[in-house]
Coordinates of C-alpha atoms and ligand atoms in Angstrom, one line a residue:
M1 CA 10.5 -53.0 19.9
R2 CA 11.7 -49.6 18.4
G3 CA 15.2 -51.0 18.3
L4 CA 14.1 -54.1 16.4
S5 CA 12.3 -52.3 13.7
A6 CA 15.1 -49.8 13.3
F7 CA 17.4 -52.8 12.9
L8 CA 15.1 -54.4 10.3
L9 CA 14.9 -51.1 8.4
L10 CA 18.7 -51.0 8.4
L11 CA 18.9 -54.5 7.0
C12 CA 16.5 -53.6 4.3
L13 CA 18.4 -50.4 3.4
Q14 CA 21.6 -52.3 3.3
R15 CA 20.0 -54.9 1.0
V16 CA 18.8 -52.1 -1.4
M17 CA 22.2 -50.4 -1.3
T18 CA 24.1 -53.6 -2.1
D19 CA 21.8 -54.5 -4.9
A20 CA 22.2 -51.0 -6.4
A21 CA 26.0 -51.3 -6.1
T22 CA 26.2 -54.7 -7.8
A23 CA 23.8 -53.7 -10.6
R24 CA 26.1 -50.9 -11.6
R25 CA 29.7 -51.1 -12.8
P26 CA 32.2 -49.2 -10.7
N27 CA 33.5 -45.8 -11.6
I28 CA 37.2 -46.0 -12.5
I29 CA 39.3 -43.0 -11.4
I30 CA 43.0 -43.1 -12.3
I31 CA 45.0 -40.1 -11.0
M32 CA 48.5 -40.1 -12.5
A33 CA 51.5 -38.1 -11.5
D34 CA 54.2 -37.3 -14.0
D35 CA 57.8 -37.9 -13.0
M36 CA 57.1 -37.9 -9.2
G37 CA 59.7 -39.8 -7.3
F38 CA 59.4 -43.0 -5.3
D39 CA 60.1 -41.2 -2.0
D40 CA 58.2 -38.0 -2.7
V41 CA 55.1 -39.3 -0.9
S42 CA 55.3 -39.5 2.9
F43 CA 53.8 -43.0 3.3
R44 CA 57.2 -44.7 3.3
G45 CA 58.5 -42.5 6.1
G46 CA 59.8 -39.4 4.3
R47 CA 59.2 -36.3 6.4
E48 CA 60.6 -33.5 4.3
F49 CA 57.2 -32.6 3.0
L50 CA 54.0 -34.5 3.7
T51 CA 51.4 -35.9 1.2
P52 CA 48.5 -36.5 3.6
N53 CA 45.8 -37.2 1.0
I54 CA 47.9 -39.7 -1.0
D55 CA 49.0 -41.3 2.2
A56 CA 45.3 -41.5 3.3
L57 CA 44.4 -43.3 0.1
A58 CA 47.1 -45.9 0.8
Y59 CA 46.2 -46.4 4.5
H60 CA 42.4 -46.6 4.0
G61 CA 42.9 -48.6 0.8
R62 CA 46.0 -50.6 -0.2
L63 CA 49.5 -49.2 -0.6
L64 CA 50.9 -50.7 -3.8
D65 CA 54.3 -51.6 -2.5
R66 CA 55.7 -53.1 -5.7
L67 CA 54.0 -51.3 -8.5
Y68 CA 56.2 -51.3 -11.6
A69 CA 56.1 -49.1 -14.7
P70 CA 58.3 -48.6 -17.7
A71 CA 60.8 -45.8 -16.9
M72 CA 59.5 -43.1 -19.2
C73 CA 56.3 -41.3 -20.1
T74 CA 55.4 -42.7 -23.5
P75 CA 56.1 -46.4 -22.8
S76 CA 54.5 -46.2 -19.4
R77 CA 51.3 -44.6 -20.6
G78 CA 51.3 -47.0 -23.6
A79 CA 51.6 -50.0 -21.3
L80 CA 48.8 -48.7 -19.1
L81 CA 46.4 -48.1 -21.9
S82 CA 47.2 -51.2 -24.0
G83 CA 48.0 -53.7 -21.3
R84 CA 51.0 -54.7 -23.4
Y85 CA 54.8 -54.3 -23.1
P86 CA 56.3 -51.4 -25.0
I87 CA 58.1 -53.9 -27.3
H88 CA 54.6 -54.9 -28.5
T89 CA 53.4 -51.4 -29.2
G90 CA 56.5 -49.9 -30.7
T91 CA 57.2 -47.6 -27.7
Q92 CA 60.3 -49.3 -26.3
H93 CA 62.8 -46.6 -27.3
F94 CA 62.7 -43.2 -25.5
V95 CA 59.5 -41.0 -25.9
I96 CA 57.6 -39.2 -28.6
S97 CA 59.0 -35.7 -28.9
N98 CA 56.3 -33.2 -30.0
E99 CA 57.9 -32.7 -33.5
E100 CA 58.1 -36.4 -34.3
P101 CA 55.4 -38.0 -36.6
W102 CA 54.6 -41.3 -34.7
S103 CA 52.3 -42.8 -32.1
L104 CA 51.5 -45.7 -29.9
T105 CA 50.6 -48.4 -32.5
L106 CA 47.0 -48.1 -33.8
N107 CA 46.9 -52.0 -33.7
A108 CA 46.3 -52.1 -29.9
T109 CA 42.8 -51.9 -28.5
L110 CA 43.1 -49.4 -25.6
M111 CA 41.6 -49.5 -22.2
P112 CA 39.3 -46.5 -22.9
E113 CA 38.0 -48.2 -26.0
I114 CA 37.2 -51.3 -24.0
F115 CA 35.4 -49.3 -21.3
Q116 CA 33.6 -47.2 -23.8
R117 CA 32.2 -50.3 -25.5
A118 CA 31.0 -51.5 -22.1
G119 CA 29.0 -48.4 -21.8
Y120 CA 31.3 -46.2 -19.8
S121 CA 31.7 -42.4 -20.2
T122 CA 35.4 -42.2 -20.9
N123 CA 37.3 -39.1 -20.1
L124 CA 41.0 -37.9 -20.2
V125 CA 41.9 -34.8 -18.3
G126 CA 45.5 -33.7 -18.8
K127 CA 48.4 -35.3 -20.5
W128 CA 48.3 -37.7 -23.5
H129 CA 51.8 -38.1 -24.9
L130 CA 51.0 -41.0 -27.2
G131 CA 51.2 -39.2 -30.5
F132 CA 49.3 -36.4 -32.2
S133 CA 50.9 -35.8 -35.6
R134 CA 47.7 -37.2 -37.2
P135 CA 44.2 -36.7 -35.8
E136 CA 43.7 -40.5 -35.6
Y137 CA 46.5 -40.7 -33.0
T138 CA 44.7 -38.3 -30.6
P139 CA 42.8 -39.3 -27.4
T140 CA 39.2 -38.8 -28.8
R141 CA 40.0 -41.1 -31.7
R142 CA 41.4 -43.7 -29.3
G143 CA 38.5 -44.4 -27.0
F144 CA 38.1 -41.3 -25.0
D145 CA 34.7 -39.6 -25.4
Y146 CA 36.2 -36.4 -24.0
H147 CA 39.6 -34.9 -23.6
Y148 CA 40.6 -31.7 -21.8
G149 CA 44.3 -31.1 -21.7
Y150 CA 47.4 -31.4 -23.8
W151 CA 48.7 -33.8 -26.5
G152 CA 52.5 -33.5 -26.0
A153 CA 55.2 -34.2 -23.5
Y154 CA 54.7 -31.3 -21.1
I155 CA 53.6 -27.6 -20.9
D156 CA 54.2 -24.5 -18.9
Y157 CA 52.1 -24.6 -15.6
Y158 CA 50.4 -21.3 -16.5
Q159 CA 50.7 -20.5 -20.2
R160 CA 50.3 -24.1 -21.5
R161 CA 53.1 -23.8 -24.1
S162 CA 56.1 -26.0 -24.6
K163 CA 59.4 -25.8 -26.3
M164 CA 61.1 -29.2 -27.0
P165 CA 64.7 -29.6 -26.0
V166 CA 65.5 -30.0 -29.7
A167 CA 67.3 -27.4 -31.8
N168 CA 65.2 -25.0 -33.9
Y169 CA 61.7 -25.8 -32.8
S170 CA 59.7 -23.0 -31.5
L171 CA 57.5 -22.6 -28.4
G172 CA 54.0 -23.9 -29.1
Y173 CA 50.6 -23.7 -27.4
D174 CA 49.2 -27.1 -26.5
F175 CA 45.9 -27.1 -24.7
R176 CA 42.5 -28.4 -26.1
R177 CA 39.0 -29.4 -25.3
N178 CA 38.6 -32.4 -27.6
M179 CA 40.0 -31.3 -31.0
E180 CA 39.5 -27.6 -30.4
L181 CA 42.0 -25.2 -28.9
E182 CA 41.0 -24.3 -25.4
C183 CA 42.0 -20.7 -24.5
R184 CA 39.9 -20.0 -21.4
E185 CA 41.4 -19.6 -18.0
R186 CA 45.0 -19.2 -19.1
G187 CA 47.1 -18.2 -16.2
V188 CA 45.4 -20.6 -13.8
Y189 CA 47.8 -23.0 -12.3
V190 CA 47.5 -26.2 -14.3
T191 CA 47.2 -28.6 -11.4
D192 CA 44.2 -26.7 -10.1
L193 CA 42.8 -26.3 -13.6
L194 CA 42.8 -30.0 -14.3
T195 CA 41.4 -30.8 -10.9
N196 CA 38.6 -28.3 -11.5
E197 CA 37.7 -30.1 -14.7
A198 CA 37.8 -33.5 -13.0
E199 CA 35.5 -32.2 -10.3
R200 CA 33.1 -30.8 -12.9
L201 CA 33.0 -34.1 -14.7
I202 CA 32.4 -36.0 -11.4
K203 CA 29.6 -33.6 -10.4
D204 CA 28.0 -33.8 -13.8
H205 CA 28.0 -37.5 -13.5
A206 CA 26.2 -37.7 -10.2
G207 CA 22.8 -39.6 -10.5
K208 CA 23.5 -40.8 -14.0
D209 CA 23.2 -44.5 -14.8
Q210 CA 26.3 -44.6 -17.0
P211 CA 29.5 -45.5 -15.1
L212 CA 32.5 -43.1 -15.3
F213 CA 36.0 -43.8 -16.5
L214 CA 38.2 -40.8 -15.7
M215 CA 41.9 -40.6 -16.1
L216 CA 43.3 -37.4 -14.5
S217 CA 46.7 -37.3 -16.0
H218 CA 48.6 -34.5 -14.2
L219 CA 51.5 -32.3 -15.5
A220 CA 52.9 -32.3 -11.9
A221 CA 55.5 -33.0 -11.0
H222 CA 57.1 -32.8 -14.5
T223 CA 59.2 -29.7 -15.2
A224 CA 57.9 -26.9 -17.4
N225 CA 60.2 -25.3 -20.1
E226 CA 63.9 -25.1 -19.5
D227 CA 63.9 -21.4 -18.8
D228 CA 61.6 -21.8 -15.8
P229 CA 61.4 -25.5 -15.0
L230 CA 59.8 -25.6 -11.5
Q231 CA 56.5 -23.7 -11.1
A232 CA 54.0 -23.4 -8.2
P233 CA 51.9 -20.6 -6.7
E234 CA 53.9 -18.3 -4.4
E235 CA 51.6 -18.9 -1.5
E236 CA 52.1 -22.7 -1.8
I237 CA 55.9 -22.3 -2.0
R238 CA 55.8 -20.2 1.2
K239 CA 54.4 -23.1 3.1
F240 CA 57.7 -24.9 2.5
A241 CA 60.0 -22.0 3.5
Y242 CA 61.8 -24.3 5.9
I243 CA 63.3 -26.2 2.9
K244 CA 66.6 -24.6 2.2
D245 CA 67.1 -25.6 -1.5
P246 CA 64.9 -23.2 -3.4
N247 CA 64.3 -25.8 -6.2
R248 CA 63.4 -28.5 -3.8
R249 CA 61.1 -26.0 -2.0
K250 CA 59.2 -25.3 -5.3
Y251 CA 59.1 -29.0 -6.0
A252 CA 57.5 -29.6 -2.6
A253 CA 54.9 -27.0 -3.5
M254 CA 54.2 -28.7 -6.8
V255 CA 53.7 -32.1 -5.1
S256 CA 51.6 -30.5 -2.4
K257 CA 49.2 -29.2 -5.1
L258 CA 49.1 -32.6 -6.6
D259 CA 48.3 -34.1 -3.2
Q260 CA 45.5 -31.6 -2.7
S261 CA 44.1 -32.7 -6.1
V262 CA 43.8 -36.2 -4.9
G263 CA 42.0 -35.0 -1.8
R264 CA 39.6 -32.9 -3.9
V265 CA 38.8 -35.6 -6.3
I266 CA 38.0 -38.1 -3.5
S267 CA 35.9 -35.6 -1.6
T268 CA 33.9 -34.7 -4.7
L269 CA 33.2 -38.4 -5.3
A270 CA 32.0 -38.6 -1.6
N271 CA 30.0 -35.4 -1.7
T272 CA 28.1 -36.6 -4.8
E273 CA 27.5 -40.1 -3.3
Q274 CA 29.7 -41.8 -5.9
L275 CA 32.7 -42.8 -3.8
E276 CA 31.3 -46.1 -2.6
N277 CA 31.0 -47.4 -6.1
S278 CA 34.4 -46.0 -7.3
I279 CA 37.8 -47.5 -7.7
V280 CA 40.4 -44.8 -7.1
I281 CA 44.0 -45.3 -8.1
F282 CA 46.9 -42.9 -7.7
Y283 CA 50.4 -43.5 -9.1
S284 CA 53.4 -41.9 -10.8
D285 CA 54.1 -42.9 -14.4
N286 CA 57.8 -43.5 -13.7
G287 CA 60.6 -42.6 -11.3
A288 CA 61.7 -39.0 -10.8
P289 CA 64.5 -37.5 -12.9
S290 CA 66.6 -36.4 -9.9
V291 CA 69.4 -35.0 -12.1
G292 CA 70.0 -34.4 -15.7
M293 CA 67.4 -33.7 -18.4
F294 CA 64.0 -32.5 -17.0
S295 CA 65.4 -32.8 -13.5
N296 CA 62.8 -31.8 -10.9
T297 CA 64.8 -32.6 -7.8
G298 CA 62.5 -35.6 -7.2
S299 CA 63.8 -38.4 -5.0
N300 CA 63.7 -42.2 -5.6
W301 CA 65.7 -42.9 -2.4
P302 CA 66.9 -45.4 -1.4
L303 CA 66.5 -47.0 -4.8
R304 CA 69.2 -46.9 -7.5
G305 CA 68.8 -44.8 -10.7
Q306 CA 66.0 -42.6 -11.9
K307 CA 63.7 -42.0 -14.8
N308 CA 65.0 -43.5 -18.0
T309 CA 67.2 -46.1 -16.3
P310 CA 66.6 -49.8 -15.9
W311 CA 67.1 -49.6 -12.1
E312 CA 64.4 -49.8 -9.4
G313 CA 64.5 -46.0 -9.1
G314 CA 63.2 -45.8 -12.7
V315 CA 60.6 -48.5 -12.6
R316 CA 59.3 -49.0 -9.1
V317 CA 56.8 -46.3 -8.5
A318 CA 54.7 -44.8 -5.7
G319 CA 51.1 -45.8 -5.9
A320 CA 47.9 -46.7 -4.0
I321 CA 44.4 -48.0 -4.6
W322 CA 41.1 -47.7 -2.8
S323 CA 37.7 -49.3 -3.5
S324 CA 35.0 -50.4 -1.1
Q325 CA 35.3 -53.8 -2.9
L326 CA 38.7 -54.4 -1.4
E327 CA 38.3 -56.9 1.3
A328 CA 41.7 -56.2 2.8
R329 CA 41.7 -52.4 2.7
G330 CA 44.0 -51.0 5.3
N331 CA 46.7 -53.5 4.3
I332 CA 49.8 -53.1 2.2
F333 CA 49.8 -55.0 -1.1
T334 CA 53.2 -56.6 -1.7
Q335 CA 52.4 -58.6 -4.8
P336 CA 54.4 -57.2 -7.7
I337 CA 52.0 -55.5 -10.1
Y338 CA 52.8 -53.9 -13.5
V339 CA 50.9 -50.9 -15.0
G340 CA 50.0 -53.2 -17.9
D341 CA 48.0 -55.3 -15.4
W342 CA 45.5 -52.5 -14.8
L343 CA 43.6 -53.2 -18.1
P344 CA 42.7 -56.8 -17.3
T345 CA 42.5 -56.1 -13.6
L346 CA 40.0 -53.2 -13.9
A347 CA 38.1 -55.0 -16.7
H348 CA 37.5 -57.8 -14.2
A349 CA 36.5 -55.4 -11.5
A350 CA 34.0 -53.9 -13.9
D351 CA 32.8 -57.3 -15.0
I352 CA 33.9 -56.7 -18.6
E353 CA 34.7 -59.7 -20.6
L354 CA 37.6 -59.0 -22.9
E355 CA 37.3 -60.1 -26.5
E356 CA 39.6 -63.1 -27.2
S357 CA 41.5 -61.1 -29.9
D358 CA 42.4 -58.5 -27.3
A359 CA 42.9 -60.8 -24.4
H360 CA 45.5 -63.0 -26.0
K361 CA 47.8 -60.1 -26.8
L362 CA 48.0 -58.8 -23.3
D363 CA 51.2 -58.9 -21.3
G364 CA 49.4 -57.7 -18.2
I365 CA 47.7 -60.2 -15.9
D366 CA 44.4 -59.9 -14.0
L367 CA 45.3 -59.3 -10.4
W368 CA 41.8 -58.2 -9.2
P369 CA 41.4 -61.5 -7.2
Q370 CA 44.6 -60.7 -5.3
L371 CA 43.9 -57.0 -4.9
A372 CA 40.3 -57.5 -3.8
G373 CA 40.9 -60.6 -1.8
A374 CA 42.5 -61.5 1.5
A375 CA 45.5 -59.6 2.9
D376 CA 47.6 -62.8 2.9
A377 CA 46.6 -64.0 -0.6
P378 CA 49.7 -65.8 -1.9
H379 CA 51.8 -64.0 -4.5
V380 CA 51.2 -64.9 -8.2
P381 CA 54.6 -65.6 -9.7
R382 CA 55.0 -63.3 -12.6
E383 CA 57.4 -61.7 -15.2
I384 CA 57.8 -58.0 -15.8
L385 CA 59.9 -56.8 -18.8
H386 CA 61.2 -53.4 -17.6
S387 CA 63.1 -52.5 -20.7
L388 CA 64.2 -54.0 -24.0
D389 CA 65.6 -51.3 -26.1
D390 CA 68.0 -52.5 -28.7
V391 CA 68.8 -48.9 -29.9
W392 CA 70.4 -48.1 -26.5
R393 CA 71.2 -51.8 -25.8
V394 CA 69.4 -52.1 -22.5
A395 CA 67.6 -55.2 -21.3
A396 CA 66.0 -55.4 -17.8
L397 CA 63.7 -58.4 -17.0
Q398 CA 62.2 -59.5 -13.7
M399 CA 61.0 -63.1 -13.1
G400 CA 59.7 -63.8 -9.7
Q401 CA 62.3 -62.5 -7.2
W402 CA 65.1 -62.3 -9.8
K403 CA 66.0 -59.2 -11.9
Y404 CA 68.4 -59.3 -14.8
V405 CA 70.0 -56.1 -16.2
N406 CA 72.2 -56.0 -19.3
G407 CA 73.3 -52.6 -20.6
T408 CA 72.2 -49.2 -19.2
T409 CA 71.3 -45.7 -20.4
A410 CA 73.4 -42.5 -20.4
A411 CA 76.7 -44.5 -20.3
G412 CA 75.9 -45.4 -16.7
K413 CA 75.9 -41.8 -15.4
F414 CA 72.6 -42.2 -13.5
D415 CA 73.1 -45.7 -12.1
T416 CA 73.8 -44.9 -8.5
V417 CA 71.5 -43.7 -5.6
L418 CA 71.2 -40.0 -6.7
T419 CA 69.5 -38.5 -3.7
Y420 CA 69.3 -38.8 0.1
R421 CA 66.5 -38.6 2.5
E422 CA 66.3 -35.2 4.2
L423 CA 66.5 -35.5 8.0
D424 CA 66.9 -31.9 9.0
D425 CA 64.5 -29.6 7.1
L426 CA 61.3 -31.4 8.2
D427 CA 57.7 -30.6 7.5
P428 CA 56.3 -28.9 10.7
R429 CA 53.2 -31.0 10.4
D430 CA 55.3 -34.2 10.8
S431 CA 55.2 -33.9 14.6
R432 CA 51.4 -34.6 14.3
Y433 CA 51.6 -36.9 11.3
P434 CA 48.6 -39.2 12.1
V435 CA 46.4 -36.2 12.9
T436 CA 47.5 -34.5 9.6
V437 CA 46.6 -37.6 7.6
R438 CA 43.3 -38.2 9.4
N439 CA 42.3 -34.5 8.9
S440 CA 43.0 -34.7 5.2
A441 CA 40.1 -34.3 2.8
A442 CA 40.8 -37.8 1.5
S443 CA 40.8 -39.5 4.9
R444 CA 37.6 -37.7 6.0
A445 CA 35.8 -39.1 2.9
L446 CA 37.3 -42.6 3.0
S447 CA 37.1 -43.3 6.7
R448 CA 33.3 -43.8 6.4
F449 CA 34.1 -47.1 4.7
D450 CA 36.8 -48.3 7.0
L451 CA 36.6 -51.9 8.3
R452 CA 38.6 -50.8 11.3
R453 CA 39.6 -47.4 12.6
L454 CA 42.7 -45.9 11.2
T455 CA 44.6 -45.6 14.5
Q456 CA 48.0 -44.0 15.1
Q457 CA 49.4 -47.5 15.6
R458 CA 47.9 -48.7 12.4
I459 CA 49.3 -45.8 10.4
A460 CA 52.7 -46.4 12.0
A461 CA 52.6 -50.1 11.2
I462 CA 51.7 -49.6 7.5
R463 CA 54.3 -46.9 7.2
R464 CA 57.0 -49.1 8.8
S465 CA 56.2 -52.0 6.5
A466 CA 56.4 -49.7 3.5
A467 CA 59.9 -48.6 4.4
V468 CA 62.5 -50.1 2.0
R469 CA 65.4 -51.8 3.8
C470 CA 68.5 -52.1 1.6
A471 CA 70.7 -55.1 2.2
D472 CA 74.4 -54.5 2.7
F473 CA 76.5 -53.7 -0.3
Q474 CA 78.3 -56.8 -1.5
R475 CA 79.3 -57.0 -5.1
S476 CA 78.9 -54.3 -7.8
C477 CA 78.2 -54.8 -11.5
N478 CA 78.9 -52.7 -14.5
P479 CA 76.0 -53.4 -16.9
L480 CA 77.9 -51.9 -19.8
L481 CA 80.5 -54.7 -19.5
E482 CA 78.6 -57.6 -17.9
E483 CA 75.2 -59.1 -17.1
C484 CA 73.8 -58.3 -13.6
L485 CA 71.5 -60.4 -11.5
Y486 CA 69.8 -59.4 -8.3
D487 CA 67.4 -61.0 -5.9
I488 CA 65.2 -58.0 -5.4
S489 CA 63.1 -59.7 -2.7
T490 CA 66.1 -59.4 -0.4
D491 CA 68.1 -56.8 -2.2
P492 CA 65.7 -54.1 -3.4
C493 CA 68.5 -51.6 -3.8
E494 CA 70.4 -53.8 -6.3
Q495 CA 73.7 -53.9 -4.4
N496 CA 74.7 -57.6 -4.7
N497 CA 75.3 -58.9 -8.2
L498 CA 74.7 -62.7 -8.2
A499 CA 75.6 -63.3 -11.8
Y500 CA 78.9 -64.7 -10.8
S501 CA 77.7 -67.2 -8.3
S502 CA 77.5 -70.7 -9.8
R503 CA 74.4 -71.3 -7.6
H504 CA 72.5 -68.9 -9.8
S505 CA 73.7 -70.0 -13.2
D506 CA 70.4 -71.7 -14.0
V507 CA 68.4 -68.6 -13.1
L508 CA 70.7 -66.4 -15.1
A509 CA 70.5 -68.7 -18.1
A510 CA 66.7 -68.7 -17.9
L511 CA 66.5 -64.9 -17.7
R512 CA 68.9 -64.5 -20.6
R513 CA 66.9 -67.0 -22.7
R514 CA 63.6 -65.2 -21.9
V515 CA 65.1 -61.9 -23.0
R516 CA 66.1 -63.4 -26.3
E517 CA 62.7 -64.9 -26.7
L518 CA 61.0 -61.5 -26.0
R519 CA 63.5 -59.8 -28.4
A520 CA 62.5 -62.2 -31.2
G521 CA 58.8 -61.2 -30.7
A522 CA 59.4 -57.4 -30.5
V523 CA 58.0 -55.1 -33.1
T524 CA 60.2 -52.4 -34.7
P525 CA 60.3 -49.2 -32.6
G526 CA 57.8 -46.7 -33.9
N527 CA 60.3 -43.7 -33.6
R528 CA 60.5 -41.3 -36.5
A529 CA 62.8 -38.4 -37.1
S530 CA 61.7 -34.9 -36.3
M531 CA 59.7 -33.1 -39.1
P532 CA 60.4 -29.4 -39.7
A533 CA 56.7 -29.0 -40.7
A534 CA 55.8 -29.7 -37.1
D535 CA 57.3 -26.4 -36.0
P536 CA 54.6 -24.3 -34.3
T537 CA 55.8 -21.3 -36.3
W538 CA 53.9 -22.8 -39.2
H539 CA 50.7 -23.5 -37.3
T540 CA 50.0 -20.1 -35.6
C541 CA 52.3 -21.0 -32.8
T542 CA 50.4 -24.2 -31.9
W543 CA 51.3 -27.9 -31.7
E544 CA 49.0 -29.3 -34.3
S545 CA 48.4 -32.5 -36.2
F546 CA 51.2 -31.4 -38.5
E547 CA 51.4 -34.4 -40.8
L548 CA 48.1 -33.6 -42.5
N549 CA 47.3 -30.0 -41.7
K550 CA 48.5 -27.6 -44.4
P551 CA 51.1 -25.4 -42.8
G552 CA 50.5 -21.6 -42.8
T553 CA 52.4 -19.7 -45.4
V554 CA 54.0 -17.2 -43.1
P555 CA 56.0 -18.4 -40.1
L556 CA 55.2 -16.4 -37.0
E557 CA 57.4 -15.3 -34.2
C558 CA 56.1 -17.5 -31.4
D559 CA 58.1 -16.5 -28.4
Y560 CA 55.6 -14.2 -26.8
H561 CA 52.3 -14.6 -25.0
G562 CA 49.1 -15.4 -26.6
V563 CA 49.5 -15.8 -30.3
P564 CA 47.2 -18.7 -30.8
C565 CA 44.7 -17.6 -28.3
E566 CA 44.5 -13.9 -28.8
S567 CA 45.0 -13.2 -32.5
N568 CA 44.1 -16.4 -34.3
V569 CA 41.1 -18.1 -32.6
Ligands
NAG1 C1 50.3 -53.8 -36.7 O1 49.7 -54.7 -37.6 C2 50.3 -54.9 -38.8 C3 49.5 -55.7 -39.7 O2 48.9 -56.7 -39.0 C4 51.7 -55.5 -38.6 O3 52.4 -55.7 -39.7 C5 52.5 -54.6 -37.6 O4 53.7 -55.2 -37.3 C6 51.7 -54.3 -36.4 N1 52.4 -53.3 -35.6 C7 52.6 -53.4 -34.3 C8 53.4 -52.3 -33.7 O5 52.1 -54.3 -33.6
NAG2 C1 69.2 -24.7 -36.7 O1 69.2 -23.5 -37.3 C2 70.5 -23.0 -37.5 C3 70.4 -21.5 -38.0 O2 69.3 -21.3 -38.8 C4 71.2 -23.9 -38.5 O3 72.5 -23.5 -38.7 C5 71.3 -25.3 -37.9 O4 71.8 -26.2 -38.8 C6 69.8 -25.8 -37.5 N1 69.9 -27.0 -36.8 C7 69.1 -28.1 -37.1 C8 69.3 -29.3 -36.2 O5 68.3 -28.0 -37.9
NAG3 C1 73.7 -58.4 -23.3 O1 74.4 -57.2 -23.9 C2 75.4 -57.6 -24.9 C3 76.0 -56.2 -25.3 O2 75.0 -55.3 -25.8 C4 74.7 -58.3 -26.0 O3 75.7 -58.7 -27.0 C5 74.0 -59.5 -25.5 O4 73.2 -60.1 -26.6 C6 73.0 -59.1 -24.4 N1 72.3 -60.3 -23.9 C7 71.0 -60.4 -23.9 C8 70.4 -61.7 -23.4 O5 70.2 -59.5 -24.3

């Protein structure tokens, strides 16, 4: 009898809880890494340093096996927030350097605006990088109720200043709370600082009726300024003493801090009873720059190329999603998905109907039914334009299994596999990998919602299916001289050019035609030349909205600590 009433009570409770969950739109939490490599998470089998929290997100939720993004910060963030290809927002060529007066087109309705209108509290913590030379370009004028972080391309991990790799522009401070300079807690490691702020927002939100949209847009694992590019707390670096290369050791510490951030955010959601009704996404904005400008030692192994190249190493990124609404959580998601898909996909998940005028401009497609549905849902055939930059003459287009590449960046210097997978200097935790993952903060929080237990076998099976298997090398292609065609479903490492085979001439012609069609519909790139008035020396050593703000009369010497925060605020 007691058993029966307990059972009925449970049924009742379950009914109440389900009703509450459906009545309320889900919280959307997007955690973005900057310049982190495809193989710098351990869920594909890398063992040099582990990322147990990120791996747990993938194993309890869905590992996004073929998540694609434009190969650089500005176009990638622009595609995420607008749901459109960079050729449709003027961000198709390179990035916005801090001293340049332009932005993501003001024409586009951005994801935070859409969620704001639907009643969400919209918050950006961390990097923006979509323009700030006028106040109307900045996050709180583009749909975010709140911004805590920086406007530009990157900052120092402790002092929050940046110097662009452009002659004659000074070091400038770049950290704000909404439009105001934020000077408190300087010297705190930025990955922790941003995570603290995300935790505060999540805690403040507990018990409120309003749903939360939070984009935690990390600095990690981007480099800081050129004179000290890789920065992490000493005690974190010491954990990776077994890695011989001192730069790679620091990078491991930077990624480890990022991984802890993912664990902290998920635990905070759980501890405040908000996890069940949240969608949590983690991904990197683009591939790592393994070598060259802003090189952080990140690895896109075994893929070709890196950040700012048309190859898979630039555009296929590490990512995972969790939501209690995913029927097939605990399964890898192999459907190709583009960052521009998040806008319609998350709008669907939140039951937000897009206005016709916004919906018809989208290049992204709604993949919520596939993500939330059965593990074996058939793939939706789709197109992804990776790059169409007529300044550098690069075109890269994927249609279904086919990928077309015409032209490349940096005269082809970064077109090969630029890193290897470390097999000797291994993370000591690797010998107990499943235990390490299950003991992570993320796994402890997420396992409450598991449909089946995350066993050692299950972990091994997902990790095995996420391993990329390159086909044998067959026929090379020089994209500076010829068109290249790959079947990336069987040749993910782009080693067999099919453009010459007559069997593929129709496919090649179709891709070529589509590139021309897309080119005809492209807007002019928004890029503008650097403006001397942007120099922080004219704005009390701060990166300001320089197009409209009257410059100071006396340029300051900005190469020392604290000018904006200690003597001018
Ligand atoms: C923005 O809209 C204007 C006016 O409709 C149009 O001329 C311009 O090409 C658009 N720009 C972009 C980048 O879409
Ligand atoms: C930078 O400043 C130096 C010295 O003042 C000057 O000679 C040079 O032309 C400047 N370069 C640019 C790109 O403005
Ligand atoms: C391929 O690149 C060449 C050289 O830049 C260019 O002339 C041609 O139009 C490109 N083809 C397409 C379809 O973009």
